[in-house]
Short mmCIF file of C-alpha atoms and ligand atoms in Angstrom, two decimals:
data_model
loop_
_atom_site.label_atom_id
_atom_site.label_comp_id
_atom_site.label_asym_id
_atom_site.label_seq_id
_atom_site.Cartn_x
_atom_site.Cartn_y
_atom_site.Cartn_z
CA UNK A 1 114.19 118.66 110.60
CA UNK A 2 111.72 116.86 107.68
CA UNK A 3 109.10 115.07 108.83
CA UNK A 4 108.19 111.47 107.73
CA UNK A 5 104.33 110.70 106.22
CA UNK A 6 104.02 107.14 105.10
CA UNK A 7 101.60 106.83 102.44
CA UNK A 8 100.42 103.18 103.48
CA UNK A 9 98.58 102.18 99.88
CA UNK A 10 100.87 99.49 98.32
CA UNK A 11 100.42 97.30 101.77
CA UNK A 12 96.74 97.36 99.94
CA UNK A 13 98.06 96.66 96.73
CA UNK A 14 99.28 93.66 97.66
CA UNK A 15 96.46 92.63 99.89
CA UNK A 16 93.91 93.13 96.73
CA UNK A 17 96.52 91.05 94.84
CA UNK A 18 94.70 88.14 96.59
CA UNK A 19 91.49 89.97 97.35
CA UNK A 20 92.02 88.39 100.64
CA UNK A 21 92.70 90.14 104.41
CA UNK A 22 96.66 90.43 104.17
CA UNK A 23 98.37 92.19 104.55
CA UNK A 24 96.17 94.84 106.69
CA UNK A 25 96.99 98.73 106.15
CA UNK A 26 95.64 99.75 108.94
CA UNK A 27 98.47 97.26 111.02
CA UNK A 28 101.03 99.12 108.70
CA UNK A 29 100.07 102.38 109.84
CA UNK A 30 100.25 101.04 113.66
CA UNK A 31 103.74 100.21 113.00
CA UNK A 32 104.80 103.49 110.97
CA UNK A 33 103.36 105.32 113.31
CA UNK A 34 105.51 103.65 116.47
CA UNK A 35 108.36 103.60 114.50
CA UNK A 36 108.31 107.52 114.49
CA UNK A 37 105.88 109.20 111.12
CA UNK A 38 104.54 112.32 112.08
CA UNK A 39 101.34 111.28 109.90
CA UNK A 40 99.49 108.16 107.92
CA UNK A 41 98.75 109.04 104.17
CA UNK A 42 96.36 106.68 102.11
CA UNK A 43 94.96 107.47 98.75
CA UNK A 44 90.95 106.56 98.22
CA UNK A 45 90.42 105.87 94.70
CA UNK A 46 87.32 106.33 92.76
CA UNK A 47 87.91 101.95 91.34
CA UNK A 48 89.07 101.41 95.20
CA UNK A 49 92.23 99.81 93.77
CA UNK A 50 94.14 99.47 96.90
CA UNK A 51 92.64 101.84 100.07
CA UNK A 52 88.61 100.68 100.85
CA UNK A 53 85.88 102.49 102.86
CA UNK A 54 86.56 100.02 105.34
CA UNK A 55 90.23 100.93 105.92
CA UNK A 56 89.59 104.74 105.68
CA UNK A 57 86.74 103.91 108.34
CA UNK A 58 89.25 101.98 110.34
CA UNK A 59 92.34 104.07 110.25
CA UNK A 60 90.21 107.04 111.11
CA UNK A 61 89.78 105.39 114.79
CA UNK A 62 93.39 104.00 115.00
CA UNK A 63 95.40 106.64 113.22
CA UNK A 64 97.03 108.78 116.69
CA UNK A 65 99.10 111.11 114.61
CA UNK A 66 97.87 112.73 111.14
CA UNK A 67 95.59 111.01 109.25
CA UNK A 68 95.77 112.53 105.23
CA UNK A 69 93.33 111.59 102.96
CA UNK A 70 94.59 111.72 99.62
CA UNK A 71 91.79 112.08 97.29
CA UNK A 72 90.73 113.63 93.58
CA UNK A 73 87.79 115.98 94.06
CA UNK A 74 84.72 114.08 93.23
CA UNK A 75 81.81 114.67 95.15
CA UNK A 76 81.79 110.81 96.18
CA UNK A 77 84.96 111.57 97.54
CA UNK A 78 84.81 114.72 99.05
CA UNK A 79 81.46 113.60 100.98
CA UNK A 80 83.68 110.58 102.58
CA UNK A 81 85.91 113.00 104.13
CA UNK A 82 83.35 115.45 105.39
CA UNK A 83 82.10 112.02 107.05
CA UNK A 84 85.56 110.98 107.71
CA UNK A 85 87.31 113.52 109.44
CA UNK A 86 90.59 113.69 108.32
CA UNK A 87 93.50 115.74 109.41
CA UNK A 88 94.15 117.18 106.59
CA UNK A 89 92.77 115.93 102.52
CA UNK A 90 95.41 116.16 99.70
CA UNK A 91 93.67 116.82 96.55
CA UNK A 92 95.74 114.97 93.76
CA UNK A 93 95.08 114.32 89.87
CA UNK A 94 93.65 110.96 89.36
CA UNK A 95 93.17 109.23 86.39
CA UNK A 96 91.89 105.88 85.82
CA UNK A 97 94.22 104.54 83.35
CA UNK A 98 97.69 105.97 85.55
CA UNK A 99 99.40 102.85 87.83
CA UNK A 100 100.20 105.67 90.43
CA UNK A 101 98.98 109.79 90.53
CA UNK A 102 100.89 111.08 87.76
CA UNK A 103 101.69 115.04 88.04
CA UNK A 104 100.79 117.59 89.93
CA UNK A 105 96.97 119.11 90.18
CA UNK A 106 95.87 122.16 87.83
CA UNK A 107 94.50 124.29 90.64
CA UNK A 108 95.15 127.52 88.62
CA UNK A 109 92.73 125.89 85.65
CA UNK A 110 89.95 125.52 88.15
CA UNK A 111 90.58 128.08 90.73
CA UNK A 112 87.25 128.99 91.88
CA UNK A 113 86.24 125.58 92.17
CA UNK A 114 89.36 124.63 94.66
CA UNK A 115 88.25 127.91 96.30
CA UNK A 116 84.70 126.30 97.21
CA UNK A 117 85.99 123.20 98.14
CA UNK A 118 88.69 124.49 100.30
CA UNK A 119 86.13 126.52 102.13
CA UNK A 120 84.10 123.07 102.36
CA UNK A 121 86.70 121.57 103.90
CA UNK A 122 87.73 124.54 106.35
CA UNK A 123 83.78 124.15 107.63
CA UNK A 124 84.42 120.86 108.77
CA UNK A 125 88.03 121.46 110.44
CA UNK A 126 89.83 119.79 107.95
CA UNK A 127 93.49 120.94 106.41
CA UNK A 128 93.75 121.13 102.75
CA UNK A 129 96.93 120.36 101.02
CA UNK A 130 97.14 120.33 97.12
CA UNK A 131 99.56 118.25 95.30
CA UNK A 132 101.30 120.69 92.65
CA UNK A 133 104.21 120.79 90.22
CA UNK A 134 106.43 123.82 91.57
CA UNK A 135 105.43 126.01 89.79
CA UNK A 136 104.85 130.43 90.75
CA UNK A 137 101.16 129.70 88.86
CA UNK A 138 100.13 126.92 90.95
CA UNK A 139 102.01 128.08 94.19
CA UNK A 140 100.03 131.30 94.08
CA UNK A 141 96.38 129.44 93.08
CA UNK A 142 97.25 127.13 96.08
CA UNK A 143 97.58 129.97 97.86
CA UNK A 144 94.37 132.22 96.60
CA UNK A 145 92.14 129.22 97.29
CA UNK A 146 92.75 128.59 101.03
CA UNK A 147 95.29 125.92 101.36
CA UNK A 148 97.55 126.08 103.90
CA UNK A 149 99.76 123.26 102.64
CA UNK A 150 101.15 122.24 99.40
CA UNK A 151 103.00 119.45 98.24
CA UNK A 152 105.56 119.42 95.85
CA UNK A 153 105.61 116.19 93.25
CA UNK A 154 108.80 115.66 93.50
CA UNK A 155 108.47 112.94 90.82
CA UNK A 156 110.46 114.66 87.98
CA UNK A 157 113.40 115.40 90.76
CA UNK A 158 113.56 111.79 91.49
CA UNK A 159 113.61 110.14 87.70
CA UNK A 160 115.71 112.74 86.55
CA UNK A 161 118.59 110.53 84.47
CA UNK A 162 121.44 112.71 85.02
CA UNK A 163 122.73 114.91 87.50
CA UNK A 164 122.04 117.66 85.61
CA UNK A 165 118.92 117.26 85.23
CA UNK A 166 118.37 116.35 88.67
CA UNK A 167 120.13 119.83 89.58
CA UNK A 168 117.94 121.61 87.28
CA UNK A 169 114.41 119.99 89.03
CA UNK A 170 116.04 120.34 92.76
CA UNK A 171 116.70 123.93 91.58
CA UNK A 172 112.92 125.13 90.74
CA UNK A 173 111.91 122.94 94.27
CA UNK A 174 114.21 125.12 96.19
CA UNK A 175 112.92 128.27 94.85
CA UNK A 176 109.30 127.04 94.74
CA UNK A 177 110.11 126.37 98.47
CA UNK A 178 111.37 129.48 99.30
CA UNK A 179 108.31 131.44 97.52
CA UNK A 180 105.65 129.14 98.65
CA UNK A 181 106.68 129.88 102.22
CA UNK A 182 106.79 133.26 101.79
CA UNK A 183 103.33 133.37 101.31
CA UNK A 184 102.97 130.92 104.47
CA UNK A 185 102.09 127.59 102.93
CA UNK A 186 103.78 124.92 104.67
CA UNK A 187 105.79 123.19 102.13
CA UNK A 188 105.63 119.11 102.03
CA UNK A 189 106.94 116.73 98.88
CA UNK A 190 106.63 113.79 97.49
CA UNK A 191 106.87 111.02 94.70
CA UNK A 192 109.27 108.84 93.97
CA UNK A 193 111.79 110.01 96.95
CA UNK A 194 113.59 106.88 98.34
CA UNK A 195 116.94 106.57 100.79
CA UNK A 196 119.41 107.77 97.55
CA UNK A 197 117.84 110.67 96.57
CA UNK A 198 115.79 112.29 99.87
CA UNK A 199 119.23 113.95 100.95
CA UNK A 200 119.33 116.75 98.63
CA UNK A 201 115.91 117.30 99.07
CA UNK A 202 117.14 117.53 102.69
CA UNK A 203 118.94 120.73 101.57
CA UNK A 204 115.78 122.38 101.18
CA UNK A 205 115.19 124.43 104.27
CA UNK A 206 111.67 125.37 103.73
CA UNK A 207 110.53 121.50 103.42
CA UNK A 208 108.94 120.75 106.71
CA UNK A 209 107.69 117.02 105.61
CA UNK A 210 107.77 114.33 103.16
CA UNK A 211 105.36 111.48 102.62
CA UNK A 212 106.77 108.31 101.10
CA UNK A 213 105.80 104.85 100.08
CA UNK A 214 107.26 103.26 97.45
CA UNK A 215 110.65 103.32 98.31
CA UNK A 216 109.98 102.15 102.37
CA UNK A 217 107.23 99.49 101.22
CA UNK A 218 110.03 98.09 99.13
CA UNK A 219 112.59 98.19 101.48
CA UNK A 220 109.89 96.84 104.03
CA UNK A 221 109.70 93.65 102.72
CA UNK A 222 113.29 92.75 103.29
CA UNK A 223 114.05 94.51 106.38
CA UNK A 224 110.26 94.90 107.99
CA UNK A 225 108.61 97.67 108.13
CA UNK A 226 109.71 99.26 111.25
CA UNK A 227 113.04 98.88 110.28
CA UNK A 228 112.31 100.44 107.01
CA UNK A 229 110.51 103.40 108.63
CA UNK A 230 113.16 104.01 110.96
CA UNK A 231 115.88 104.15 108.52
CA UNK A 232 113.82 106.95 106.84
CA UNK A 233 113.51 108.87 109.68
CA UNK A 234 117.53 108.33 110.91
CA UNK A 235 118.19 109.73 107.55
CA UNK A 236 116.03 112.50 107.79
CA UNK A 237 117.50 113.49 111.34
CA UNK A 238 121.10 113.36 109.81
CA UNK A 239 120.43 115.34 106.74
CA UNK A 240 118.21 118.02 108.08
N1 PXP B 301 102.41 112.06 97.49
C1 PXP B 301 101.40 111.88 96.62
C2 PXP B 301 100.44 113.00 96.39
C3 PXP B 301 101.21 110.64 95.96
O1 PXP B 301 100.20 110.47 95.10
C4 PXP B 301 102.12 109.59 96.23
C5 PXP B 301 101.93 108.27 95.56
O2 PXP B 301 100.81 107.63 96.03
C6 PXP B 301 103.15 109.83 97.15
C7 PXP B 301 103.29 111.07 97.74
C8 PXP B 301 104.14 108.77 97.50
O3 PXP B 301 104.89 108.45 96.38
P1 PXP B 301 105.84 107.20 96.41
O4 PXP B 301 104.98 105.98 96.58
O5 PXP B 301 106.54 107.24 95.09
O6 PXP B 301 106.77 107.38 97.59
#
């Protein structure tokens, strides 16, 4: 069965909206967590857009499942999690000018430095997961650096504007899937996957978890948010 992550940064979106206290991430990931994900995701961004130091700091003491820092590799960045102590770090493409992480991360291009970093990482006890398009390239520099998780971005799956297309894009996950486990990397996704389109991704044998939070924020704020996590997680029980 596929696993539920709830990436918790639009409930700091909104909360730097109003550059006030509310809503609090860090009660969010209380709540996602009771209402049954495996694992808290939240994204700390060089301009701090949404996630702070003071909710990583925070969520680090409350988090009681998976906490996964989701982070580009700056050295700012990668000192907070060595301080940190995250589960696991996702290392993700970040670019100022992009509203969210657009793509998957280039690990091939820069495979030696990954390689360091992963080892960096593995020093302190921490998991490394890198966010990449599914892709045999990628898959395998994933692989030669050390990870021993990669997620999929799903992103081009989920806008696809016909079901063609969307065929074609759950196609190359399936058999990115299938290879990446082959050479044992645990095989996540994620981007843009809501309660429409997670069921074919459901097909997907090798897919052990997802991490969402567009689509549950959204539904959140008519339903709640333990609803909203719940119904992720009933669907995820029925289709896989
Ligand atoms: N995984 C990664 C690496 C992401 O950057 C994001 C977006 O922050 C997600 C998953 C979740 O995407 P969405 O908000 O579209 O569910």
């Amino acid at each position: 069965m596929i696993q539920l992550a709830i990436n918790i940064d639009h409930i700091a979106t909104i909360r730097e909206a109003r550059g006030g206290i509310e809503p609090d991430p860090v009660a969010g990931a209380a709540i996602a967590e009771l209402a049954g994900a495996v694992g808290i995701v939240c994204h700390l961004r060089e301009d701090r857009r949404h996630i702070n130091d003071r909710d990583l700091k925070i969520l680090r003491e409350t988090v009681k499942t998976k906490l996964d820092l989701e982070m580009a590799a700056t050295p700012e960045v990668i000192q907070i999690a060595i301080e940190t102590l995250p589960e696991l770090v996702t290392f993700v493409p970040e670019k100022r000018e992009e509203l969210t992480t657009e793509g998957g991360l280039n690990v091939a291009s820069k495979l030696h430095f990954y390689t360091d970093i992963v080892s960096q990482m593995h020093q302190h006890d921490i998991a490394v997961s890198f966010f990449i398009e599914p892709l045999t390239e990628q898959i395998n520099a994933a692989a030669t650096a050390g990870a021993e998780i990669i997620e999929f971005h799903t992103g081009t799956y989920a806008n696809a504007r016909t079901s063609i297309e969307q065929q074609t894009e759950l196609a190359k996950l399936r058999e990115s899937a299938m290879y990446a486990k082959s050479l044992n990397l645990k095989v996540t996704g994620g981007h843009g996957l809501n309660y429409v389109n997670i069921r074919p991704i459901c097909s997907i044998p090798e897919f052990e978890e997802v991490s969402i939070g567009h689509a549950v924020m959204a539904r959140a704020i008519f339903s709640g948010l333990d609803r909203a996590v719940r119904d992720m997680v009933d669907l995820l029980h029925v289709y896989s």
